XYZ file of C-alpha atoms in Angstrom:
700
model
C -14.327 -8.909 71.988
C -17.192 -6.569 70.809
C -18.996 -7.631 67.793
C -18.480 -4.503 65.989
C -14.493 -4.739 66.273
C -15.074 -8.576 65.078
C -17.210 -7.186 62.292
C -14.405 -4.258 61.244
C -11.385 -6.591 61.273
C -13.444 -9.296 59.068
C -14.661 -6.053 56.738
C -10.818 -5.174 56.838
C -9.617 -8.580 55.481
C -12.875 -8.748 52.888
C -11.656 -5.573 51.221
C -8.182 -7.096 50.865
C -9.930 -10.075 49.180
C -12.173 -7.658 46.927
C -8.607 -5.726 45.263
C -7.415 -9.569 44.364
C -10.871 -10.792 42.857
C -10.351 -10.857 39.116
C -13.461 -12.591 38.050
C -17.124 -11.855 38.204
C -17.828 -15.255 39.709
C -15.473 -14.803 42.687
C -16.465 -11.014 42.943
C -20.350 -12.041 43.564
C -19.371 -14.805 46.060
C -17.253 -12.093 48.065
C -19.979 -9.620 48.093
C -22.940 -12.530 49.028
C -19.967 -13.335 52.099
C -19.977 -9.362 52.791
C -23.545 -9.537 53.044
C -24.204 -12.388 55.385
C -21.136 -11.588 57.339
C -21.194 -7.972 58.147
C -24.354 -6.344 59.328
C -25.706 -3.327 57.151
C -25.213 -0.558 59.631
C -21.354 -1.642 59.759
C -20.881 -1.845 56.169
C -18.981 1.615 55.460
C -18.647 3.606 52.522
C -14.804 2.827 52.295
C -16.050 -1.335 51.815
C -18.861 -0.399 49.392
C -16.274 1.714 47.011
C -13.862 -1.299 47.045
C -16.892 -3.596 45.857
C -17.810 -1.001 43.475
C -14.081 -1.017 42.026
C -13.873 -4.516 42.343
C -17.274 -5.166 39.840
C -15.867 -2.155 37.376
C -12.573 -4.284 37.249
C -14.304 -7.482 36.273
C -16.147 -6.014 33.648
C -19.585 -5.886 35.214
C -20.523 -2.026 35.000
C -23.984 -3.526 35.793
C -23.569 -4.922 39.291
C -21.455 -1.937 40.369
C -24.388 0.443 39.317
C -26.830 -1.794 40.598
C -24.708 -1.532 44.169
C -24.029 2.294 43.901
C -28.081 2.789 43.532
C -28.425 0.907 46.777
C -25.643 2.442 48.944
C -27.250 4.386 51.812
C -24.208 6.649 52.113
C -22.214 7.674 49.113
C -19.254 9.894 49.101
C -16.876 11.326 46.510
C -14.597 8.307 46.144
C -17.846 6.533 45.413
C -18.601 8.524 42.295
C -15.029 8.478 41.667
C -15.141 4.424 41.289
C -17.934 4.462 39.080
C -16.977 7.637 36.556
C -13.836 5.952 36.549
C -15.184 2.836 35.108
C -17.339 4.644 32.593
C -14.782 6.785 31.364
C -12.584 3.810 30.081
C -15.225 2.810 27.648
C -16.345 5.465 24.867
C -19.720 3.534 24.679
C -20.326 4.614 28.228
C -18.424 7.617 28.520
C -21.231 10.075 28.114
C -22.489 7.888 31.655
C -19.720 9.496 33.510
C -21.150 12.904 33.273
C -24.342 12.199 34.332
C -22.723 10.743 37.214
C -20.777 14.074 37.339
C -23.964 15.789 37.474
C -25.739 13.522 39.987
C -22.456 14.266 42.431
C -23.179 17.895 42.263
C -27.038 17.194 43.020
C -25.799 15.673 45.941
C -23.836 18.280 47.080
C -20.454 16.533 47.075
C -17.079 18.347 45.642
C -15.444 16.780 42.961
C -11.550 16.219 43.272
C -8.361 15.643 40.938
C -9.413 12.087 40.125
C -12.927 12.960 39.258
C -11.527 15.369 36.735
C -8.962 13.258 35.563
C -11.325 10.495 34.548
C -13.762 12.848 33.078
C -11.159 14.358 30.899
C -10.358 10.781 29.528
C -13.804 10.360 28.926
C -13.814 13.483 26.257
C -10.743 12.214 24.914
C -12.218 8.701 24.190
C -15.198 10.833 22.811
C -12.924 13.052 20.799
C -15.552 16.120 21.941
C -13.444 19.119 22.297
C -16.288 21.116 23.105
C -17.196 18.946 26.046
C -13.484 19.050 26.787
C -13.812 23.002 27.034
C -16.545 23.052 29.167
C -15.110 20.559 31.654
C -11.865 22.704 31.800
C -13.906 25.798 32.782
C -15.134 23.580 35.382
C -11.447 22.595 36.404
C -10.686 26.268 37.107
C -13.848 26.683 38.894
C -13.075 24.065 41.615
C -9.401 25.155 41.963
C -7.725 22.176 40.502
C -5.902 23.944 37.331
C -2.560 23.949 39.593
C -2.869 19.943 39.942
C -0.308 18.429 37.371
C -2.347 15.126 37.362
C -5.237 17.339 36.167
C -3.171 19.467 33.773
C -1.737 16.377 31.929
C -5.236 15.016 31.600
C -5.860 18.236 30.087
C -2.994 18.107 27.731
C -4.115 14.579 26.854
C -7.506 15.585 25.987
C -6.800 18.655 24.078
C -4.213 16.779 21.869
C -6.527 13.689 21.279
C -9.088 16.255 20.033
C -6.786 17.476 17.662
C -6.255 20.845 19.369
C -2.192 21.230 19.684
C -2.483 24.685 20.256
C -4.247 24.527 23.667
C -2.601 21.402 24.789
C 0.427 23.356 24.114
C -0.906 26.263 26.148
C -2.101 24.290 29.048
C 1.507 22.121 28.742
C 3.287 25.508 29.086
C 1.288 26.587 32.345
C 2.456 23.404 34.302
C 5.053 24.361 36.568
C 6.680 21.208 37.806
C 6.233 19.058 34.474
C 7.100 15.247 35.274
C 7.509 12.365 32.742
C 4.083 11.742 32.244
C 3.129 15.422 31.012
C 6.171 15.413 29.020
C 4.615 12.100 27.204
C 1.112 13.565 27.131
C 2.556 16.389 24.701
C 4.961 14.259 22.776
C 2.576 11.831 21.960
C -0.027 14.346 21.174
C 2.013 15.704 18.313
C 2.828 12.496 16.913
C -0.320 11.199 16.977
C -1.732 14.431 14.845
C 0.843 13.585 12.217
C 3.372 16.695 13.778
C 6.459 13.818 14.043
C 9.417 16.388 13.639
C 7.752 18.643 16.571
C 7.247 15.614 18.865
C 10.621 14.555 18.286
C 12.021 18.059 18.953
C 9.843 18.139 22.351
C 11.593 14.709 23.209
C 14.841 16.785 23.051
C 13.350 19.276 25.280
C 12.759 17.090 28.013
C 16.073 15.554 27.804
C 17.871 18.923 27.954
C 15.346 19.634 31.063
C 16.677 16.949 32.460
C 13.732 14.656 32.781
C 14.213 11.020 32.930
C 12.183 9.680 30.305
C 9.806 6.069 30.967
C 9.988 2.869 29.062
C 6.710 4.474 27.216
C 8.481 7.619 26.401
C 10.977 5.442 24.508
C 8.840 3.657 22.961
C 6.580 6.405 21.266
C 9.763 8.014 20.303
C 10.998 5.285 18.776
C 7.940 4.554 16.835
C 8.149 8.016 15.595
C 11.625 7.334 14.218
C 10.410 4.402 12.350
C 7.231 6.424 10.825
C 9.788 8.677 9.721
C 12.573 6.229 8.792
C 15.172 7.911 10.411
C 17.387 5.454 11.169
C 20.177 7.715 12.855
C 17.984 9.453 15.353
C 16.608 5.868 16.130
C 19.907 4.405 16.913
C 20.741 7.825 19.131
C 17.391 6.853 21.323
C 18.244 3.062 21.330
C 22.028 4.467 22.757
C 19.822 6.381 25.288
C 18.007 3.473 26.727
C 21.039 1.285 26.972
C 23.081 4.013 28.950
C 20.096 5.292 31.127
C 20.015 1.541 32.348
C 15.888 1.575 31.663
C 14.793 -2.018 31.644
C 13.813 -2.951 28.195
C 10.174 -4.353 28.482
C 8.388 -6.098 25.550
C 6.641 -3.192 24.048
C 9.914 -1.191 24.132
C 11.883 -4.060 22.632
C 9.131 -4.308 19.517
C 9.301 -0.626 19.049
C 13.266 -1.210 18.433
C 12.398 -3.980 16.323
C 9.635 -2.033 14.291
C 11.848 0.844 13.552
C 15.217 -0.875 12.323
C 12.951 -3.352 10.078
C 11.288 -0.058 8.801
C 14.986 2.028 8.231
C 15.964 -1.552 6.419
C 18.441 -2.547 8.671
C 17.491 -5.895 9.388
C 21.254 -7.149 11.060
C 19.985 -4.566 13.417
C 16.644 -5.742 14.145
C 18.004 -9.628 14.377
C 20.303 -8.477 17.296
C 17.229 -6.782 19.228
C 15.379 -10.011 18.528
C 17.713 -12.429 19.920
C 18.040 -10.257 23.162
C 14.157 -10.831 23.750
C 13.643 -13.642 26.017
C 10.198 -14.893 25.074
C 9.486 -12.804 21.849
C 5.550 -12.385 21.240
C 3.556 -12.536 17.906
C 4.049 -9.104 17.333
C 8.168 -9.731 17.679
C 7.932 -12.286 14.921
C 5.831 -10.425 12.856
C 7.832 -7.381 12.730
C 10.737 -9.159 11.781
C 9.095 -11.226 8.687
C 7.772 -8.168 7.520
C 11.373 -6.197 7.959
C 13.019 -9.131 5.945
C 10.101 -9.177 3.582
C 10.409 -5.460 2.792
C 14.116 -5.327 2.292
C 13.816 -7.983 0.011
C 15.428 -10.903 2.119
C 12.521 -13.366 1.210
C 14.730 -16.827 1.966
C 15.443 -14.850 5.777
C 11.727 -14.229 5.863
C 10.667 -17.873 4.917
C 13.284 -19.046 7.480
C 11.742 -16.937 10.266
C 8.304 -18.001 9.610
C 9.708 -21.639 9.693
C 11.355 -20.886 13.122
C 7.909 -19.366 14.242
C 6.189 -22.402 13.460
C 8.534 -24.486 15.467
C 7.431 -22.657 18.700
C 4.815 -23.953 20.924
C 3.692 -20.960 22.951
C 2.864 -18.678 19.726
C 0.972 -19.228 16.272
C 1.064 -17.382 12.902
C -1.921 -14.980 12.555
C -3.139 -13.594 9.216
C -0.889 -11.042 9.294
C 2.134 -13.532 9.547
C 0.752 -15.198 6.446
C 0.279 -11.795 4.646
C 3.970 -10.605 5.272
C 5.262 -14.128 4.402
C 3.404 -14.587 1.218
C 4.734 -11.190 0.126
C 8.279 -12.504 0.658
C 8.048 -15.058 -2.025
C 7.459 -12.306 -4.741
C 10.926 -13.344 -6.764
C 10.011 -17.104 -6.094
C 7.879 -19.631 -8.050
C 4.363 -19.890 -6.951
C 5.286 -23.920 -6.627
C 8.121 -23.338 -4.286
C 6.948 -21.528 -1.604
C 3.825 -19.684 -2.398
C 1.174 -22.930 -3.037
C 2.506 -24.585 -0.035
C 2.035 -21.465 1.802
C -1.701 -21.235 0.491
C -1.779 -24.779 1.828
C -1.050 -23.502 5.391
C -3.403 -20.648 5.108
C -6.146 -22.995 4.481
C -5.049 -25.275 7.611
C -5.181 -22.574 10.011
C -8.249 -21.407 8.614
C -7.644 -18.047 7.131
C -8.610 -18.588 3.574
C -11.669 -16.068 3.835
C -9.038 -13.341 5.136
C -9.296 -10.444 2.661
C -5.535 -9.438 4.108
C -3.981 -12.671 3.239
C -6.381 -12.805 0.107
C -4.843 -9.443 -1.147
C -1.114 -11.120 -1.124
C -2.199 -14.342 -2.342
C -3.868 -12.337 -5.127
C -0.469 -10.554 -5.860
C 1.505 -13.828 -5.765
C -0.257 -15.626 -8.419
C -0.456 -12.454 -10.460
C 3.654 -12.250 -10.297
C 4.067 -15.896 -11.351
C 1.669 -15.338 -14.319
C -1.433 -17.494 -12.931
C -4.516 -15.653 -13.221
C -6.936 -18.334 -13.126
C -5.497 -18.836 -9.233
C -5.997 -15.318 -8.296
C -9.543 -15.586 -9.672
C -10.238 -18.740 -7.361
C -8.774 -16.636 -4.524
C -10.638 -13.795 -5.045
C -13.978 -15.903 -5.608
C -13.198 -17.398 -2.160
C -13.483 -14.106 -0.207
C -16.702 -12.961 0.796
C -15.888 -9.415 2.356
C -13.837 -8.162 -0.622
C -12.374 -4.716 0.249
C -10.760 -2.001 -1.665
C -7.313 -3.328 -1.714
C -8.442 -6.665 -3.149
C -10.620 -5.158 -5.783
C -7.910 -2.911 -6.748
C -5.257 -6.212 -6.763
C -7.414 -7.749 -9.404
C -7.171 -4.746 -11.410
C -3.617 -4.122 -11.306
C -2.914 -7.859 -11.830
C -5.051 -8.027 -14.963
C -3.347 -4.658 -16.281
C 0.260 -5.816 -15.477
C -0.598 -9.194 -17.843
C -1.499 -6.937 -20.549
C -5.158 -8.096 -19.857
C -6.854 -4.706 -20.098
C -10.321 -6.004 -20.787
C -10.650 -8.193 -17.578
C -8.903 -4.881 -15.491
C -12.062 -2.982 -16.530
C -14.571 -5.338 -15.955
C -13.293 -5.638 -12.483
C -12.963 -1.731 -11.953
C -16.952 -1.629 -13.102
C -17.526 -4.647 -10.830
C -15.833 -2.659 -7.948
C -17.878 0.214 -8.444
C -20.980 -1.648 -8.812
C -20.370 -3.456 -5.539
C -20.500 0.239 -4.068
C -16.861 0.334 -3.056
C -14.945 3.792 -3.328
C -12.501 3.876 -5.942
C -9.173 5.212 -4.795
C -6.454 6.865 -6.949
C -4.645 3.353 -7.419
C -7.807 1.356 -8.798
C -8.312 4.377 -11.149
C -4.647 4.646 -12.350
C -4.422 1.018 -13.226
C -7.930 1.317 -14.856
C -6.900 3.978 -17.086
C -3.515 2.028 -18.156
C -5.570 -0.652 -18.939
C -7.577 1.658 -21.398
C -4.390 3.006 -22.536
C -3.433 -0.349 -23.659
C -6.728 -1.353 -25.339
C -6.320 2.236 -26.985
C -9.944 2.596 -25.934
C -11.039 6.738 -25.865
C -14.596 5.959 -24.574
C -13.929 3.792 -21.831
C -11.093 6.113 -20.625
C -13.634 9.500 -20.617
C -15.636 7.492 -18.414
C -13.318 6.575 -16.047
C -11.561 10.246 -16.218
C -15.565 11.314 -15.166
C -15.244 9.069 -12.052
C -11.847 10.324 -11.061
C -12.817 13.849 -11.223
C -16.165 13.068 -9.165
C -13.882 11.423 -6.530
C -11.289 14.043 -6.581
C -8.719 11.858 -7.546
C -8.027 13.606 -10.591
C -5.389 15.557 -9.065
C -3.467 13.149 -7.661
C -0.131 12.525 -9.303
C -0.578 8.887 -10.005
C -3.909 9.253 -11.838
C -2.685 12.271 -13.532
C 0.154 10.252 -15.176
C -1.991 7.650 -16.244
C -4.675 9.974 -17.674
C -1.909 11.667 -19.923
C -0.724 8.121 -20.783
C -4.288 7.253 -22.083
C -5.484 10.014 -23.957
C -1.728 10.239 -25.706
C -2.170 6.503 -26.359
C -5.553 7.030 -27.555
C -4.427 9.907 -29.916
C -5.858 12.683 -28.295
C -2.827 14.462 -27.537
C -4.720 17.890 -27.161
C -6.145 16.336 -23.841
C -3.029 15.063 -22.687
C -1.481 18.689 -22.893
C -4.255 20.339 -21.118
C -4.268 17.659 -18.101
C -0.333 18.283 -17.701
C -0.681 22.007 -17.972
C -3.514 21.703 -14.871
C -0.905 20.025 -12.925
C 1.354 22.271 -10.579
C 4.493 20.534 -10.635
C 4.415 17.009 -12.645
C 6.675 14.526 -11.564
C 8.741 12.490 -14.160
C 5.703 9.770 -14.902
C 3.489 12.693 -16.125
C 6.013 13.950 -18.462
C 7.310 10.396 -19.641
C 3.559 9.797 -20.483
C 3.237 12.923 -22.856
C 6.661 11.929 -24.123
C 5.476 8.285 -25.172
C 2.525 9.766 -26.820
C 4.563 12.399 -28.917
C 6.868 9.436 -30.016
C 4.244 6.931 -30.702
C 2.794 9.586 -33.322
C 5.948 10.647 -34.705
C 5.755 14.123 -33.289
C 9.690 14.589 -32.672
C 9.844 18.125 -32.189
C 7.124 18.259 -29.627
C 9.120 15.423 -28.042
C 12.376 17.234 -27.772
C 10.747 20.290 -26.238
C 9.330 17.855 -23.296
C 12.813 16.726 -22.970
C 13.955 20.219 -22.394
C 10.985 20.661 -20.229
C 11.945 18.137 -18.174
C 15.410 19.139 -17.521
C 13.907 22.800 -17.038
C 12.445 21.316 -13.992
C 15.238 20.036 -12.442
C 13.988 16.229 -13.185
C 16.456 13.393 -13.722
C 15.227 11.769 -16.846
C 15.094 7.748 -16.646
C 15.267 4.720 -18.924
C 11.659 5.292 -20.156
C 12.040 9.032 -20.813
C 15.056 8.126 -23.454
C 13.135 5.253 -24.659
C 10.281 7.544 -26.059
C 13.176 9.799 -27.268
C 14.901 7.575 -29.557
C 11.512 6.049 -30.632
C 10.721 9.805 -31.668
C 14.376 10.085 -33.683
C 13.691 6.926 -35.379
C 10.349 7.699 -36.385
C 11.342 10.924 -38.208
C 14.626 9.711 -39.282
C 16.744 12.783 -36.714
C 20.249 10.639 -36.749
C 22.104 13.808 -35.264
C 19.671 14.496 -32.300
C 19.268 10.474 -31.862
C 23.405 10.016 -31.576
C 23.145 13.519 -28.986
C 20.749 12.029 -26.991
C 22.235 8.543 -26.439
C 25.550 10.255 -25.507
C 23.848 12.163 -22.869
C 21.798 9.251 -21.183
C 25.652 7.293 -21.346
C 26.922 10.676 -19.643
C 23.985 10.398 -17.030
C 25.012 6.980 -16.101
C 22.042 4.974 -17.418
C 23.142 1.629 -18.787
C 21.318 1.234 -22.581
C 18.767 -1.555 -22.060
C 17.723 -3.799 -25.432
C 14.719 -1.539 -26.216
C 17.264 1.523 -26.070
C 19.376 -0.366 -28.539
C 16.547 -1.624 -30.842
C 15.529 2.274 -31.283
C 19.028 3.319 -31.988
C 19.394 0.580 -34.709
C 16.144 0.930 -36.380
C 17.435 4.840 -36.680
C 20.327 3.936 -38.118
C 18.900 1.253 -40.617
C 16.142 3.456 -41.718
C 19.175 6.353 -42.516
C 20.368 3.499 -44.606
C 23.477 3.511 -42.090
C 23.784 -0.540 -42.085
C 27.271 -0.834 -41.067
C 27.081 1.786 -38.243
C 23.834 -0.323 -37.066
C 25.624 -3.661 -37.500
C 28.531 -1.954 -35.312
C 26.044 -0.736 -32.762
C 24.360 -4.215 -32.197
C 28.119 -5.988 -31.881
C 29.076 -3.464 -29.088
C 25.781 -4.239 -27.430
C 25.776 -7.228 -24.684
C 22.473 -8.137 -25.750
C 23.883 -9.063 -29.704
C 23.937 -12.730 -28.561
C 20.110 -13.433 -27.074
C 18.352 -10.174 -28.412
C 17.100 -11.266 -31.896
C 15.030 -8.075 -32.759
C 18.238 -6.162 -33.096
C 19.059 -8.248 -35.919
C 15.936 -9.065 -37.422
C 15.860 -5.329 -37.885
C 18.811 -4.990 -39.410
C 17.810 -8.181 -41.740
C 14.400 -6.023 -42.488
C 16.937 -2.864 -43.576
C 18.918 -5.155 -45.722
C 15.741 -6.361 -47.787
C 14.795 -2.841 -48.715
C 18.320 -1.801 -49.151
C 19.018 -5.183 -51.176
C 22.329 -5.935 -49.138
C 22.563 -9.496 -49.519
C 26.227 -9.840 -47.584
C 25.183 -8.276 -44.369
C 21.193 -9.413 -44.441
C 22.595 -13.135 -45.042
C 24.577 -12.492 -41.953
C 21.910 -10.712 -39.782
C 19.603 -13.677 -40.602
C 22.240 -16.503 -39.511
C 22.735 -14.322 -35.869
C 18.576 -14.847 -35.631
C 18.101 -17.930 -36.479
C 21.241 -19.051 -33.980
C 19.221 -17.739 -31.446
C 15.886 -18.913 -32.738
C 16.261 -21.721 -35.575
C 12.528 -21.564 -35.988
C 11.824 -17.794 -36.339
C 9.021 -17.631 -38.669
C 9.543 -13.699 -39.780
C 13.381 -14.360 -40.314
C 12.768 -16.914 -42.653
C 10.355 -15.008 -44.527
C 12.403 -11.700 -44.716
C 15.396 -13.877 -46.075
C 13.410 -15.346 -48.773
C 12.380 -12.022 -49.852
C 15.717 -10.591 -49.552
C 16.961 -13.728 -51.844
C 13.963 -12.524 -54.167
C 15.434 -8.851 -54.058
C 18.783 -10.013 -55.019
C 17.391 -12.208 -57.555
C 18.716 -15.507 -56.179
C 15.693 -17.672 -57.329
C 17.506 -20.802 -56.508
C 18.078 -19.698 -52.728
C 14.137 -18.296 -53.041
C 13.103 -21.970 -53.627
C 14.985 -23.594 -51.141
C 13.845 -20.969 -48.524
C 9.975 -21.681 -49.423
C 10.394 -25.314 -49.509
C 12.214 -25.298 -45.842
C 9.051 -22.780 -44.985
C 6.692 -25.732 -45.807
C 8.875 -28.213 -44.107
C 8.591 -25.937 -41.037
C 4.927 -25.578 -41.435
C 5.136 -22.031 -40.612
C 2.206 -20.085 -40.787
C 1.813 -16.149 -40.408
C -0.221 -15.571 -36.938
C -3.634 -14.311 -37.918
C -3.754 -10.596 -37.554
C -6.005 -9.354 -34.770
C -8.329 -6.051 -34.764
C -10.912 -5.169 -32.404
C -13.797 -2.475 -32.088
C -15.551 -0.988 -29.021
C -19.252 -0.748 -29.593
C -21.463 0.410 -26.510
C -19.196 -0.963 -23.660
C -18.784 -4.043 -25.385
C -15.414 -5.224 -27.303
C -15.805 -7.159 -30.503
C -12.814 -9.222 -31.697
C -11.821 -9.719 -35.164
C -8.951 -12.140 -36.800
C -8.451 -13.194 -40.169
C -10.251 -15.673 -41.602
C -12.625 -15.775 -38.504
C -15.849 -17.879 -38.918
C -16.659 -17.952 -35.156
C -18.119 -14.231 -34.470
C -21.495 -14.752 -33.060
C -22.743 -12.013 -35.863
C -20.765 -13.531 -38.748
C -23.436 -13.759 -41.117
C -24.500 -9.710 -40.777
C -20.762 -8.770 -40.978
C -20.631 -10.697 -44.176
C -23.614 -9.176 -45.413
C -22.320 -5.769 -44.585
C -19.064 -6.633 -46.162
C -21.017 -7.836 -49.526
C -22.888 -4.410 -49.326
C -20.160 -2.292 -48.962
C -18.374 -4.410 -51.905
C -21.190 -3.705 -54.174
C -21.340 0.085 -53.435
C -17.679 0.018 -54.279
C -17.980 -1.771 -57.547
C -21.002 0.500 -58.832
C -18.899 3.762 -57.690
C -15.855 2.352 -59.865
C -18.425 1.994 -62.689
C -20.364 5.265 -62.264
C -16.461 6.877 -62.545
C -15.458 4.975 -65.936
C-alpha cells in the first residue's frame, strides 16, 4: 500500500478526532501527532482548516492564528474558520474585518459563510455604518439572494436599532424560513416594539411557518414583559398542539410568563413537569410566589431547593426569598435567612444587601439595616436609595437627608426614587432650604419632570408653607397624577385654605381621576379647620358612594368637624356607628376636648370613660377630665383627679422644636440643659428679656 494512501487514511481519522476534541490540551496533543505522523507535503488545507476550527472551539484563538499564519496553502474556508472565531467576541470582532481584507488581498472570493460571520461581528459591535458598508459588499459579490445572508442582515440591522432597514431586508426575502422570522421578531422585541413583534409572530403563523423552540421562547418572554396572560396561554396551547418538544429554556420562559402574570398555579403545574429544573426554574418560582404575595409558598420552595443536591441557591435566590418575608417578623424568617446568606458567602452582595436592608426597615430595625449597609463595600444606587427610603418611612428625615447627601458625595447619580424620598424627608422636617437644594439637583439631573418627583416637590413646598411654589410646579406638569393633586390638596388643608382645596377637588374630577382615601382625608380636614359642616357632610356622602371605606382618620376629621360646630350629640353618633369606637381612642378624646370647651359634663365623662377603657393610663385624658370638672365647678372631683394623676406619676411629654442653621439641625426641648451651646442660648434669652423689659418701661 503506497505511503501516500496510508497518510491520507490517517489524516481522515485524525480529522474526525479534531471534530471531537474539546480541551486545549487534547487539541495540542492531536496537532503534535499530526505534525509527527503526516509529512508536511501531505497536510492538506482541509486538514489544517479542521485544526483551525478545533483550536477556536477550544478557546485558543492564538493557536488558531499561529497555525493560520504558517499554513502553506490557504483557501476561503481557512479564512472563514478564523473570521467565524473572531466574530464570536466583541473584543476581537474588528479582527474579523482585518481577515476579510487579507482574504481580498490574497485574491480569494468570500462566500455566504464569510458574510454571515462578518454580519454577526457587526451585530456585536452595534456598528450600523460598518454593517451598511458590508451590506454593499454583499450586493457586490452577489449574495443578496442568499437566505442565510439576508437573515444575518436582518439580525444586524435589528441589533443596531435600525428596524426600518431590517424590515426592508426581511421583505426582500423570497422564501422566509423560521430563522428569518425569528430574526425579525426578536429584533422588534429587543427594541421594545413588543406589540409589533407579537404581530409578526401572528403573521408567521398565518403564513404556515412552523415556529421553533426558540420562536416560542422569545414570544412567551414577550408576553411576560407585556404581562399578557391571555396571549401567553394561547402560545402555550400552540406549543402543546404542535407537539414541539419543550426544552428547559422554553419551560423556563413559560414559568416566567405565568409568574409575571401572577398565575402561580399554572406556573407550579409547568414546574412539576420539568424533569430536572435548574436554578433559573427555582428562582422564577420563588420570585413569582414572592411578588404575588404568597410568601409562605416562596419559603417552602426555598426549603425544597436546599434539599436538592445538584443545584444550590445563588444571590438572586436569597434576594427573592428575603423579599418574600416582608409581612413576617424578622426573627421568624428574615434573620435565619440572613444567617444562610452569610453561610453561603453572599453577605457582601449588593443585590442581597438591598433586600436585607428593606426587610429590616420593614421590621423597624434601622440599626440592623445600617450594619448590613456598612458591610457592603461596593454600594450601588439601589442600596443607597433603600437607606434613604427606609429612614423616610420610619419618619427619620434627618438620617434620610444625610444618606442622600452621602450618596451624592460618593459620586452616584441620584435617580427619581432617591430624590422623591429625600424631598419627602424635607417635607416631614418642614425644612424649606434643604428642599430647595434637592430641587436644584432634580433640575440638574432632569428628574424634576418625572411624576413621582413632581408629587414630592409639591408636597415639600406645600408643607413648608410655600404654596405659590407648589402651585407653580403643578401648573408645569402636563397631566398631573392623583399623587400630585393630593399633595397640593394636603397643603391647602394644612394651611386652612378650604376654598382652594375644594377647587382642587373639582379639578381632580374634571381630569377624570378617581379620588382615593388620601384625597378625602385632606378635604375633610380642610372642612374641619374652616367649620364647613355642610360641605364636609357632602364630601362624606360622595366618599361612601364611590365605594371608599372610611378609615380612622376620616372619622377623626368628621368628629372634629362636628365638635367644632358644637354638634356634640351628632359627633357621638358618628363615633358609635364607626367600626373603630372600641379601639381608636382619638375619636373619644376629640369629643372629650369639645365637651370641656362646651362644659358638657355628662357627655364628657362618658367620652373619658371610653378612652380610659382602651388605655387606663392615658395622660391627656386625665388632664382633660380634670379641666372638665373644673369648668363645671366640681372641685371635689378635680381634687380626686389631681390625686390620681400624682399617683400615676403622669408628666406631660416635653415640647420639642428644631431650627435649621447652615445645614445643621438644632433640637430643643422644654427644660433642656444638654445642648452644647446652652450658655450662649441662655445669654441671648437674658439679653432679649432685658430688651423687652426696657421696651415696656419706655412705653409706660
